[in-house]
Amino acid sequence: MSKLENKLLIDVGSTYFKLCTKDNVQQHFRDFNKDIYDDLTYKCGEIIKDYDKENIHICSSANGGLSTLIIGVTNSFSLKYATNIAFNSGINIIDTVLFRDIEKTSIPSDLIDVVIVVGGIDSVANIFDERLFKFLDGLNYSNIVYVGSEKDSAFLKENIENVVVLPNIINEKLHVEEENLKEYLTNLYQADIMGKEDIKHLYDITSNQIFSTPYIVNKTLPMIDSKFKVADPYILIDIGGATTDIHYSKDLVEENMVTENEYDRLVFKKLGVYKSKESLIFAAKNNEFVYELLAHLKVTEHIFDETSEKATRVLMQLAIFLVLCKVSAYRQAYVNLKLNALNSIVLTGGITKVLKQEEIEDIVTFFYKKILNSEHNPTIVMDNNYDVWTLGMLEK
């Protein structure tokens, strides 16, 4: 940990502050009645004052991250590629829209932080038309970026106010060109923080760019074996207060997408155990195996109405089960992972402070037997000290 000499790493989560020095990692439960900066400096000011601004590095998921809506031409290329880049940039996806279906697509009422429009290789023209502009007119969004065919860029510039045009993310060989869009989204996150009253004051204590926590964790994955005994292929599950993220080895998925990433990210924005508790319970009630799982755990559905330590434990176990269901062949999702090839499951986030290793192993075994009809048992690795994110921070 020599890289940590004289450095302080801070992760501002939706539920906890985490601080990492060369000596330890500590967590502090946030006071939601206080401004983030005031709460952090009240609880950790004695530590923070010992470090220069240039040696304090901060990542954050406290503002829920940026939300995006993606409009593309095909599921197999434009939508898939843009989704991959957005997830790996730490962005949450509200919806994806196939352009051919745009007239019958309901327009989300939420404010969208950024709309991504993509489609076609650079030799193709006249992909988009008035239907796109009509849809955008009804949409409430803050930013819009075009990363499709170069031949359509002038047409979109003329008709869409404040559109940012970047190089196409699909090259002539149908491979992904991700760096320009990834950098744009990362910088947009930075700009978003500067507009958030409760987060922008964090620049009073650091002179470094504040990154999205999921982006930092994704950067960490190639280095994870320096901290943990993890066998590839593996997935990392981060169950937080607002969302659940999965980071997975690329060799767990069969796909036509050629990227430089060894690991990709998925986010389930409504599977948190605190802020997203109601939607987690809703998802559980709509899974046909959950009542059998509750019986296995020796509880009833009344556990959903409780606010107790036991209820929180059960919700966390359900979150693990639901996430595994969502990425298995049992559910047709954005990506289905070859879970029978999985060697390790790394768990991080608040879950490691609540569940014991055997409680997690019990859920994983139940999932494999019930859903996959398999005796396969990947090794469970617990990031009990929430160290994973620190590796990625030190690389920035």
Tab-separated table of C-alpha atoms in Angstrom:
chain	number	residue	atom	x	y	z
A	1	MET	CA	0.000	0.000	0.000
A	2	SER	CA	3.014	2.318	-0.529
A	3	LYS	CA	0.966	4.287	-3.078
A	4	LEU	CA	-1.252	5.349	-0.172
A	5	GLU	CA	1.558	7.141	1.645
A	6	ASN	CA	0.290	10.677	2.392
A	7	LYS	CA	-2.951	10.056	0.460
A	8	LEU	CA	-6.530	10.044	1.718
A	9	LEU	CA	-9.224	8.278	-0.313
A	10	ILE	CA	-12.899	9.096	0.295
A	11	ASP	CA	-15.974	7.368	-1.129
A	12	VAL	CA	-19.259	9.208	-0.608
A	13	GLY	CA	-21.967	6.568	-0.921
A	14	SER	CA	-25.732	6.794	-0.719
A	15	THR	CA	-25.617	5.334	2.814
A	16	TYR	CA	-22.008	5.530	4.119
A	17	PHE	CA	-18.856	7.620	3.939
A	18	LYS	CA	-15.743	5.453	3.535
A	19	LEU	CA	-12.258	6.796	4.261
A	20	CYS	CA	-9.036	4.981	3.405
A	21	THR	CA	-5.595	5.937	4.736
A	22	LYS	CA	-2.375	3.930	4.661
A	23	ASP	CA	-3.439	2.531	8.053
A	24	ASN	CA	-7.074	1.486	7.593
A	25	VAL	CA	-10.471	1.841	5.930
A	26	GLN	CA	-13.298	3.212	8.061
A	27	GLN	CA	-17.003	3.693	7.438
A	28	HIS	CA	-19.426	6.261	8.826
A	29	PHE	CA	-23.205	6.079	8.464
A	30	ARG	CA	-24.444	9.277	6.838
A	31	ASP	CA	-26.814	11.720	8.530
A	32	PHE	CA	-29.386	12.457	5.816
A	33	ASN	CA	-30.567	15.582	7.620
A	34	LYS	CA	-27.187	17.191	7.013
A	35	ASP	CA	-25.444	18.575	3.952
A	36	ILE	CA	-22.906	15.990	2.667
A	37	TYR	CA	-19.929	18.311	3.130
A	38	ASP	CA	-21.021	19.353	6.644
A	39	ASP	CA	-21.661	15.745	7.681
A	40	LEU	CA	-18.339	14.525	6.272
A	41	THR	CA	-16.264	17.293	7.853
A	42	TYR	CA	-18.096	16.916	11.186
A	43	LYS	CA	-17.407	13.168	11.342
A	44	CYS	CA	-14.003	13.035	9.650
A	45	GLY	CA	-12.604	16.581	9.857
A	46	GLU	CA	-9.771	15.578	12.187
A	47	ILE	CA	-8.477	13.133	9.568
A	48	ILE	CA	-9.103	15.384	6.542
A	49	LYS	CA	-7.156	18.349	7.984
A	50	ASP	CA	-3.964	16.252	8.007
A	51	TYR	CA	-3.906	16.000	4.181
A	52	ASP	CA	-3.188	18.496	1.420
A	53	LYS	CA	-5.955	19.033	-1.151
A	54	GLU	CA	-3.884	17.460	-3.938
A	55	ASN	CA	-3.516	14.253	-1.897
A	56	ILE	CA	-7.240	13.790	-1.220
A	57	HIS	CA	-9.052	11.689	-3.842
A	58	ILE	CA	-12.854	11.411	-3.811
A	59	CYS	CA	-15.369	9.235	-5.619
A	60	SER	CA	-19.116	9.407	-5.101
A	61	SER	CA	-22.363	7.650	-5.854
A	62	ALA	CA	-24.324	9.835	-3.450
A	63	ASN	CA	-26.288	11.746	-6.078
A	64	GLY	CA	-27.454	8.496	-7.657
A	65	GLY	CA	-25.195	9.009	-10.658
A	66	LEU	CA	-26.241	10.352	-14.029
A	67	SER	CA	-29.250	8.946	-15.854
A	68	THR	CA	-29.314	8.350	-19.593
A	69	LEU	CA	-31.785	7.385	-22.296
A	70	ILE	CA	-30.262	5.789	-25.392
A	71	ILE	CA	-31.812	5.968	-28.865
A	72	GLY	CA	-30.299	3.528	-31.363
A	73	VAL	CA	-30.957	1.750	-34.634
A	74	THR	CA	-30.291	-1.904	-33.742
A	75	ASN	CA	-30.254	-3.929	-30.532
A	76	SER	CA	-27.211	-5.928	-31.571
A	77	PHE	CA	-24.923	-2.981	-32.358
A	78	SER	CA	-25.817	0.644	-31.615
A	79	LEU	CA	-27.957	0.125	-28.497
A	80	LYS	CA	-25.726	-2.628	-27.153
A	81	TYR	CA	-22.506	-0.663	-27.675
A	82	ALA	CA	-23.839	2.580	-26.182
A	83	THR	CA	-25.293	0.658	-23.217
A	84	ASN	CA	-21.927	-0.985	-22.594
A	85	ILE	CA	-20.069	2.339	-22.627
A	86	ALA	CA	-22.661	4.054	-20.420
A	87	PHE	CA	-22.588	1.307	-17.790
A	88	ASN	CA	-18.776	1.245	-17.722
A	89	SER	CA	-18.713	5.038	-17.320
A	90	GLY	CA	-20.798	4.739	-14.155
A	91	ILE	CA	-24.014	5.962	-15.825
A	92	ASN	CA	-27.487	4.607	-14.990
A	93	ILE	CA	-29.735	3.782	-17.943
A	94	ILE	CA	-33.380	4.851	-17.658
A	95	ASP	CA	-34.453	3.337	-20.977
A	96	THR	CA	-33.320	2.334	-24.460
A	97	VAL	CA	-35.363	3.143	-27.565
A	98	LEU	CA	-35.169	1.455	-30.971
A	99	PHE	CA	-35.553	4.216	-33.553
A	100	ARG	CA	-37.950	2.176	-35.679
A	101	ASP	CA	-40.289	1.950	-32.651
A	102	ILE	CA	-39.879	5.571	-31.542
A	103	GLU	CA	-43.408	6.672	-32.503
A	104	LYS	CA	-45.030	4.051	-30.266
A	105	THR	CA	-42.547	4.430	-27.392
A	106	SER	CA	-43.899	6.150	-24.293
A	107	ILE	CA	-41.839	9.165	-23.282
A	108	PRO	CA	-40.364	8.924	-19.742
A	109	SER	CA	-41.537	11.661	-17.386
A	110	ASP	CA	-38.251	11.698	-15.403
A	111	LEU	CA	-35.614	14.311	-16.079
A	112	ILE	CA	-32.904	12.604	-18.146
A	113	ASP	CA	-29.371	13.859	-17.504
A	114	VAL	CA	-28.096	12.874	-20.940
A	115	VAL	CA	-29.622	11.451	-24.115
A	116	ILE	CA	-27.296	9.345	-26.310
A	117	VAL	CA	-28.221	9.025	-29.999
A	118	VAL	CA	-26.318	6.394	-31.988
A	119	GLY	CA	-26.644	4.393	-35.181
A	120	GLY	CA	-24.922	3.305	-38.381
A	121	ILE	CA	-21.316	3.186	-39.547
A	122	ASP	CA	-19.831	6.343	-41.076
A	123	SER	CA	-20.494	5.278	-44.665
A	124	VAL	CA	-24.281	5.166	-44.075
A	125	ALA	CA	-26.468	8.295	-44.320
A	126	ASN	CA	-30.078	9.415	-43.741
A	127	ILE	CA	-30.625	7.183	-40.718
A	128	PHE	CA	-32.676	9.615	-38.620
A	129	ASP	CA	-35.626	11.842	-39.523
A	130	GLU	CA	-38.349	14.068	-38.056
A	131	ARG	CA	-39.595	11.260	-35.786
A	132	LEU	CA	-36.450	11.665	-33.672
A	133	PHE	CA	-36.966	15.423	-33.258
A	134	LYS	CA	-40.616	14.976	-32.330
A	135	PHE	CA	-39.688	12.439	-29.630
A	136	LEU	CA	-36.955	14.708	-28.246
A	137	ASP	CA	-39.385	17.659	-28.117
A	138	GLY	CA	-41.501	15.734	-25.611
A	139	LEU	CA	-38.530	14.574	-23.558
A	140	ASN	CA	-37.206	16.388	-20.484
A	141	TYR	CA	-33.398	16.201	-20.708
A	142	SER	CA	-30.348	18.288	-19.798
A	143	ASN	CA	-27.720	17.123	-22.320
A	144	ILE	CA	-27.694	15.296	-25.656
A	145	VAL	CA	-24.780	13.641	-27.452
A	146	TYR	CA	-24.653	12.117	-30.943
A	147	VAL	CA	-22.194	9.277	-31.543
A	148	GLY	CA	-23.568	7.749	-34.748
A	149	SER	CA	-22.803	7.963	-38.471
A	150	GLU	CA	-20.690	10.958	-39.370
A	151	LYS	CA	-22.840	11.569	-42.478
A	152	ASP	CA	-25.893	12.376	-40.326
A	153	SER	CA	-24.096	14.688	-37.876
A	154	ALA	CA	-24.707	17.954	-39.797
A	155	PHE	CA	-28.431	17.136	-40.126
A	156	LEU	CA	-28.763	16.495	-36.386
A	157	LYS	CA	-26.773	19.635	-35.524
A	158	GLU	CA	-29.208	21.724	-37.581
A	159	ASN	CA	-32.274	20.277	-35.872
A	160	ILE	CA	-31.264	19.569	-32.260
A	161	GLU	CA	-30.342	22.485	-30.035
A	162	ASN	CA	-27.083	22.106	-28.061
A	163	VAL	CA	-26.345	18.603	-29.388
A	164	VAL	CA	-22.744	17.506	-28.786
A	165	VAL	CA	-21.327	15.546	-31.727
A	166	LEU	CA	-18.560	13.039	-31.010
A	167	PRO	CA	-16.869	10.431	-33.232
A	168	ASN	CA	-18.931	7.339	-34.032
A	169	ILE	CA	-18.725	4.582	-31.413
A	170	ILE	CA	-19.118	1.957	-34.185
A	171	ASN	CA	-16.184	1.665	-36.584
A	172	GLU	CA	-16.248	0.230	-40.108
A	173	LYS	CA	-15.372	-3.231	-38.738
A	174	LEU	CA	-18.360	-3.024	-36.348
A	175	HIS	CA	-16.048	-2.788	-33.346
A	176	VAL	CA	-16.554	-0.409	-30.414
A	177	GLU	CA	-14.710	2.913	-30.251
A	178	GLU	CA	-15.468	3.890	-26.671
A	179	GLU	CA	-12.924	6.424	-25.443
A	180	ASN	CA	-14.532	9.675	-26.688
A	181	LEU	CA	-17.999	8.891	-25.326
A	182	LYS	CA	-16.578	7.492	-22.086
A	183	GLU	CA	-14.541	10.663	-21.506
A	184	TYR	CA	-17.572	12.839	-22.307
A	185	LEU	CA	-19.780	10.954	-19.821
A	186	THR	CA	-17.096	11.016	-17.123
A	187	ASN	CA	-16.672	14.782	-17.545
A	188	LEU	CA	-20.455	15.224	-17.545
A	189	TYR	CA	-20.575	13.488	-14.163
A	190	GLN	CA	-17.999	16.006	-12.968
A	191	ALA	CA	-20.074	18.924	-14.274
A	192	ASP	CA	-23.187	17.440	-12.651
A	193	ILE	CA	-21.452	17.340	-9.281
A	194	MET	CA	-20.469	21.001	-9.679
A	195	GLY	CA	-24.185	21.780	-9.990
A	196	LYS	CA	-25.206	19.770	-6.929
A	197	GLU	CA	-25.175	22.039	-3.894
A	198	ASP	CA	-24.520	19.264	-1.392
A	199	ILE	CA	-21.634	17.685	-3.329
A	200	LYS	CA	-19.822	20.549	-5.042
A	201	HIS	CA	-18.471	21.793	-1.699
A	202	LEU	CA	-16.324	18.645	-1.609
A	203	TYR	CA	-13.989	20.597	-3.903
A	204	ASP	CA	-13.151	22.659	-0.836
A	205	ILE	CA	-11.158	19.659	0.385
A	206	THR	CA	-9.773	18.198	-2.873
A	207	SER	CA	-8.108	19.626	-5.966
A	208	ASN	CA	-8.610	16.351	-7.893
A	209	GLN	CA	-11.508	15.384	-10.154
A	210	ILE	CA	-14.338	13.591	-8.343
A	211	PHE	CA	-15.231	10.365	-10.143
A	212	SER	CA	-18.304	8.147	-10.104
A	213	THR	CA	-17.772	5.220	-7.713
A	214	PRO	CA	-18.934	2.543	-10.217
A	215	TYR	CA	-16.441	3.923	-12.759
A	216	ILE	CA	-13.647	3.607	-10.172
A	217	VAL	CA	-14.687	0.067	-9.171
A	218	ASN	CA	-14.660	-0.974	-12.833
A	219	LYS	CA	-11.088	0.366	-13.099
A	220	THR	CA	-10.183	-1.755	-10.078
A	221	LEU	CA	-11.140	-5.153	-11.461
A	222	PRO	CA	-7.941	-6.062	-13.363
A	223	MET	CA	-6.020	-5.473	-10.093
A	224	ILE	CA	-8.350	-7.295	-7.728
A	225	ASP	CA	-6.113	-10.348	-7.299
A	226	SER	CA	-3.576	-8.116	-5.538
A	227	LYS	CA	-6.062	-7.967	-2.645
A	228	PHE	CA	-8.154	-11.136	-2.815
A	229	LYS	CA	-7.850	-14.773	-3.808
A	230	VAL	CA	-10.124	-14.597	-6.834
A	231	ALA	CA	-10.206	-17.074	-9.705
A	232	ASP	CA	-11.328	-15.918	-13.158
A	233	PRO	CA	-13.960	-15.812	-14.432
A	234	TYR	CA	-15.674	-13.958	-11.614
A	235	ILE	CA	-18.385	-11.424	-10.873
A	236	LEU	CA	-18.310	-8.662	-8.295
A	237	ILE	CA	-21.671	-7.764	-6.724
A	238	ASP	CA	-21.942	-4.398	-4.974
A	239	ILE	CA	-25.251	-4.178	-3.131
A	240	GLY	CA	-25.714	-0.615	-1.944
A	241	GLY	CA	-28.452	1.489	-0.420
A	242	ALA	CA	-29.870	2.698	-3.738
A	243	THR	CA	-28.638	0.339	-6.475
A	244	THR	CA	-26.980	-3.016	-7.035
A	245	ASP	CA	-24.057	-3.194	-9.451
A	246	ILE	CA	-22.538	-6.264	-11.059
A	247	HIS	CA	-19.085	-6.170	-12.615
A	248	TYR	CA	-18.283	-9.288	-14.606
A	249	SER	CA	-15.448	-10.938	-16.526
A	250	LYS	CA	-15.970	-10.658	-20.281
A	251	ASP	CA	-15.383	-14.395	-20.757
A	252	LEU	CA	-18.707	-15.047	-19.005
A	253	VAL	CA	-20.641	-13.683	-21.965
A	254	GLU	CA	-20.955	-14.727	-25.578
A	255	GLU	CA	-21.205	-11.597	-27.660
A	256	ASN	CA	-20.191	-9.930	-30.885
A	257	MET	CA	-18.817	-6.877	-29.111
A	258	VAL	CA	-15.074	-6.290	-29.389
A	259	THR	CA	-13.779	-3.855	-26.740
A	260	GLU	CA	-10.571	-3.333	-24.805
A	261	ASN	CA	-12.330	-3.898	-21.474
A	262	GLU	CA	-11.679	-7.132	-19.607
A	263	TYR	CA	-14.643	-6.434	-17.325
A	264	ASP	CA	-18.038	-4.846	-17.855
A	265	ARG	CA	-20.669	-3.412	-15.538
A	266	LEU	CA	-24.417	-3.805	-15.127
A	267	VAL	CA	-26.539	-1.717	-12.782
A	268	PHE	CA	-29.941	-2.526	-11.308
A	269	LYS	CA	-31.096	0.905	-10.225
A	270	LYS	CA	-34.063	-0.336	-8.216
A	271	LEU	CA	-32.455	-3.137	-6.222
A	272	GLY	CA	-31.046	-1.282	-3.211
A	273	VAL	CA	-31.879	-2.195	0.365
A	274	TYR	CA	-32.436	1.297	1.799
A	275	LYS	CA	-33.438	4.019	-0.674
A	276	SER	CA	-34.796	1.449	-3.167
A	277	LYS	CA	-36.294	-0.897	-0.587
A	278	GLU	CA	-39.859	-0.672	-1.948
A	279	SER	CA	-38.856	-1.524	-5.507
A	280	LEU	CA	-36.674	-4.394	-4.251
A	281	ILE	CA	-39.706	-5.830	-2.413
A	282	PHE	CA	-41.838	-5.316	-5.546
A	283	ALA	CA	-39.278	-7.230	-7.648
A	284	ALA	CA	-39.171	-10.000	-5.046
A	285	LYS	CA	-42.954	-10.413	-4.973
A	286	ASN	CA	-42.940	-10.763	-8.761
A	287	ASN	CA	-40.381	-13.575	-8.807
A	288	GLU	CA	-42.059	-16.987	-8.781
A	289	PHE	CA	-39.296	-18.592	-6.676
A	290	VAL	CA	-39.119	-15.995	-3.908
A	291	TYR	CA	-41.808	-17.524	-1.686
A	292	GLU	CA	-39.970	-20.841	-1.838
A	293	LEU	CA	-36.799	-18.978	-0.929
A	294	LEU	CA	-38.511	-17.263	2.005
A	295	ALA	CA	-39.666	-20.679	3.241
A	296	HIS	CA	-36.086	-21.917	2.860
A	297	LEU	CA	-34.967	-18.980	5.031
A	298	LYS	CA	-37.721	-19.881	7.538
A	299	VAL	CA	-39.565	-16.562	7.214
A	300	THR	CA	-42.866	-15.489	5.621
A	301	GLU	CA	-43.803	-12.581	3.380
A	302	HIS	CA	-44.608	-10.585	6.536
A	303	ILE	CA	-40.849	-9.957	6.728
A	304	PHE	CA	-41.416	-7.323	4.003
A	305	ASP	CA	-43.455	-5.241	6.440
A	306	GLU	CA	-40.871	-5.355	9.208
A	307	THR	CA	-38.137	-2.842	9.947
A	308	SER	CA	-35.644	-4.954	11.843
A	309	GLU	CA	-32.106	-6.236	11.501
A	310	LYS	CA	-33.514	-9.618	10.456
A	311	ALA	CA	-35.655	-7.989	7.736
A	312	THR	CA	-32.598	-6.147	6.371
A	313	ARG	CA	-30.645	-9.423	6.264
A	314	VAL	CA	-33.439	-11.136	4.340
A	315	LEU	CA	-33.689	-8.209	1.876
A	316	MET	CA	-29.954	-8.427	1.219
A	317	GLN	CA	-30.199	-12.169	0.620
A	318	LEU	CA	-33.113	-11.551	-1.755
A	319	ALA	CA	-31.081	-8.900	-3.594
A	320	ILE	CA	-28.332	-11.464	-4.271
A	321	PHE	CA	-30.880	-13.992	-5.515
A	322	LEU	CA	-32.718	-11.485	-7.741
A	323	VAL	CA	-29.508	-10.188	-9.304
A	324	LEU	CA	-28.337	-13.713	-10.141
A	325	CYS	CA	-31.767	-14.392	-11.678
A	326	LYS	CA	-31.538	-11.223	-13.770
A	327	VAL	CA	-28.195	-12.166	-15.356
A	328	SER	CA	-28.933	-15.870	-15.811
A	329	ALA	CA	-30.413	-17.497	-18.890
A	330	TYR	CA	-33.601	-17.767	-16.798
A	331	ARG	CA	-34.240	-14.104	-17.665
A	332	GLN	CA	-33.691	-12.590	-21.112
A	333	ALA	CA	-31.853	-9.427	-20.120
A	334	TYR	CA	-29.343	-7.027	-21.659
A	335	VAL	CA	-26.720	-9.664	-20.912
A	336	ASN	CA	-26.915	-13.298	-19.810
A	337	LEU	CA	-23.859	-14.621	-18.026
A	338	LYS	CA	-22.580	-18.186	-18.241
A	339	LEU	CA	-22.991	-18.706	-14.510
A	340	ASN	CA	-22.045	-22.390	-14.618
A	341	ALA	CA	-18.573	-21.264	-15.714
A	342	LEU	CA	-18.265	-18.889	-12.759
A	343	ASN	CA	-15.375	-19.577	-10.361
A	344	SER	CA	-15.736	-16.731	-7.852
A	345	ILE	CA	-18.336	-14.273	-6.592
A	346	VAL	CA	-16.879	-11.216	-4.852
A	347	LEU	CA	-19.266	-9.278	-2.619
A	348	THR	CA	-18.681	-5.703	-1.568
A	349	GLY	CA	-20.650	-2.761	-0.214
A	350	GLY	CA	-22.856	-2.587	2.862
A	351	ILE	CA	-23.871	-6.220	2.464
A	352	THR	CA	-20.550	-7.465	3.866
A	353	LYS	CA	-21.240	-5.651	7.138
A	354	VAL	CA	-24.625	-7.345	7.540
A	355	LEU	CA	-24.471	-10.880	6.124
A	356	LYS	CA	-22.190	-13.703	7.176
A	357	GLN	CA	-20.377	-15.680	4.513
A	358	GLU	CA	-22.483	-18.799	5.161
A	359	GLU	CA	-25.718	-16.800	4.679
A	360	ILE	CA	-24.509	-15.742	1.236
A	361	GLU	CA	-23.318	-19.250	0.364
A	362	ASP	CA	-26.768	-20.558	1.314
A	363	ILE	CA	-28.469	-18.196	-1.171
A	364	VAL	CA	-26.008	-18.955	-3.970
A	365	THR	CA	-26.445	-22.707	-3.474
A	366	PHE	CA	-30.247	-22.305	-3.488
A	367	PHE	CA	-30.043	-20.288	-6.736
A	368	TYR	CA	-27.864	-22.824	-8.536
A	369	LYS	CA	-30.004	-25.781	-7.490
A	370	LYS	CA	-33.411	-24.200	-8.030
A	371	ILE	CA	-32.835	-21.957	-11.070
A	372	LEU	CA	-29.958	-23.638	-12.906
A	373	ASN	CA	-30.546	-27.195	-11.677
A	374	SER	CA	-26.834	-27.382	-10.945
A	375	GLU	CA	-24.567	-28.476	-8.111
A	376	HIS	CA	-21.992	-25.869	-9.165
A	377	ASN	CA	-20.755	-23.735	-6.274
A	378	PRO	CA	-18.527	-20.729	-7.035
A	379	THR	CA	-16.251	-19.561	-4.229
A	380	ILE	CA	-17.639	-16.646	-2.218
A	381	VAL	CA	-15.084	-13.889	-1.545
A	382	MET	CA	-16.047	-11.169	0.959
A	383	ASP	CA	-14.601	-7.660	0.714
A	384	ASN	CA	-15.318	-7.169	4.420
A	385	ASN	CA	-13.267	-4.005	4.720
A	386	TYR	CA	-14.661	-2.438	1.526
A	387	ASP	CA	-11.166	-2.266	0.018
A	388	VAL	CA	-12.081	-2.872	-3.628
A	389	TRP	CA	-12.654	0.748	-4.666
A	390	THR	CA	-9.318	1.912	-3.220
A	391	LEU	CA	-7.293	0.109	-5.912
A	392	GLY	CA	-9.018	1.996	-8.723
A	393	MET	CA	-8.665	5.347	-6.919
A	394	LEU	CA	-4.902	4.953	-6.677
A	395	GLU	CA	-4.680	4.498	-10.447
A	396	LYS	CA	-6.384	7.831	-11.158
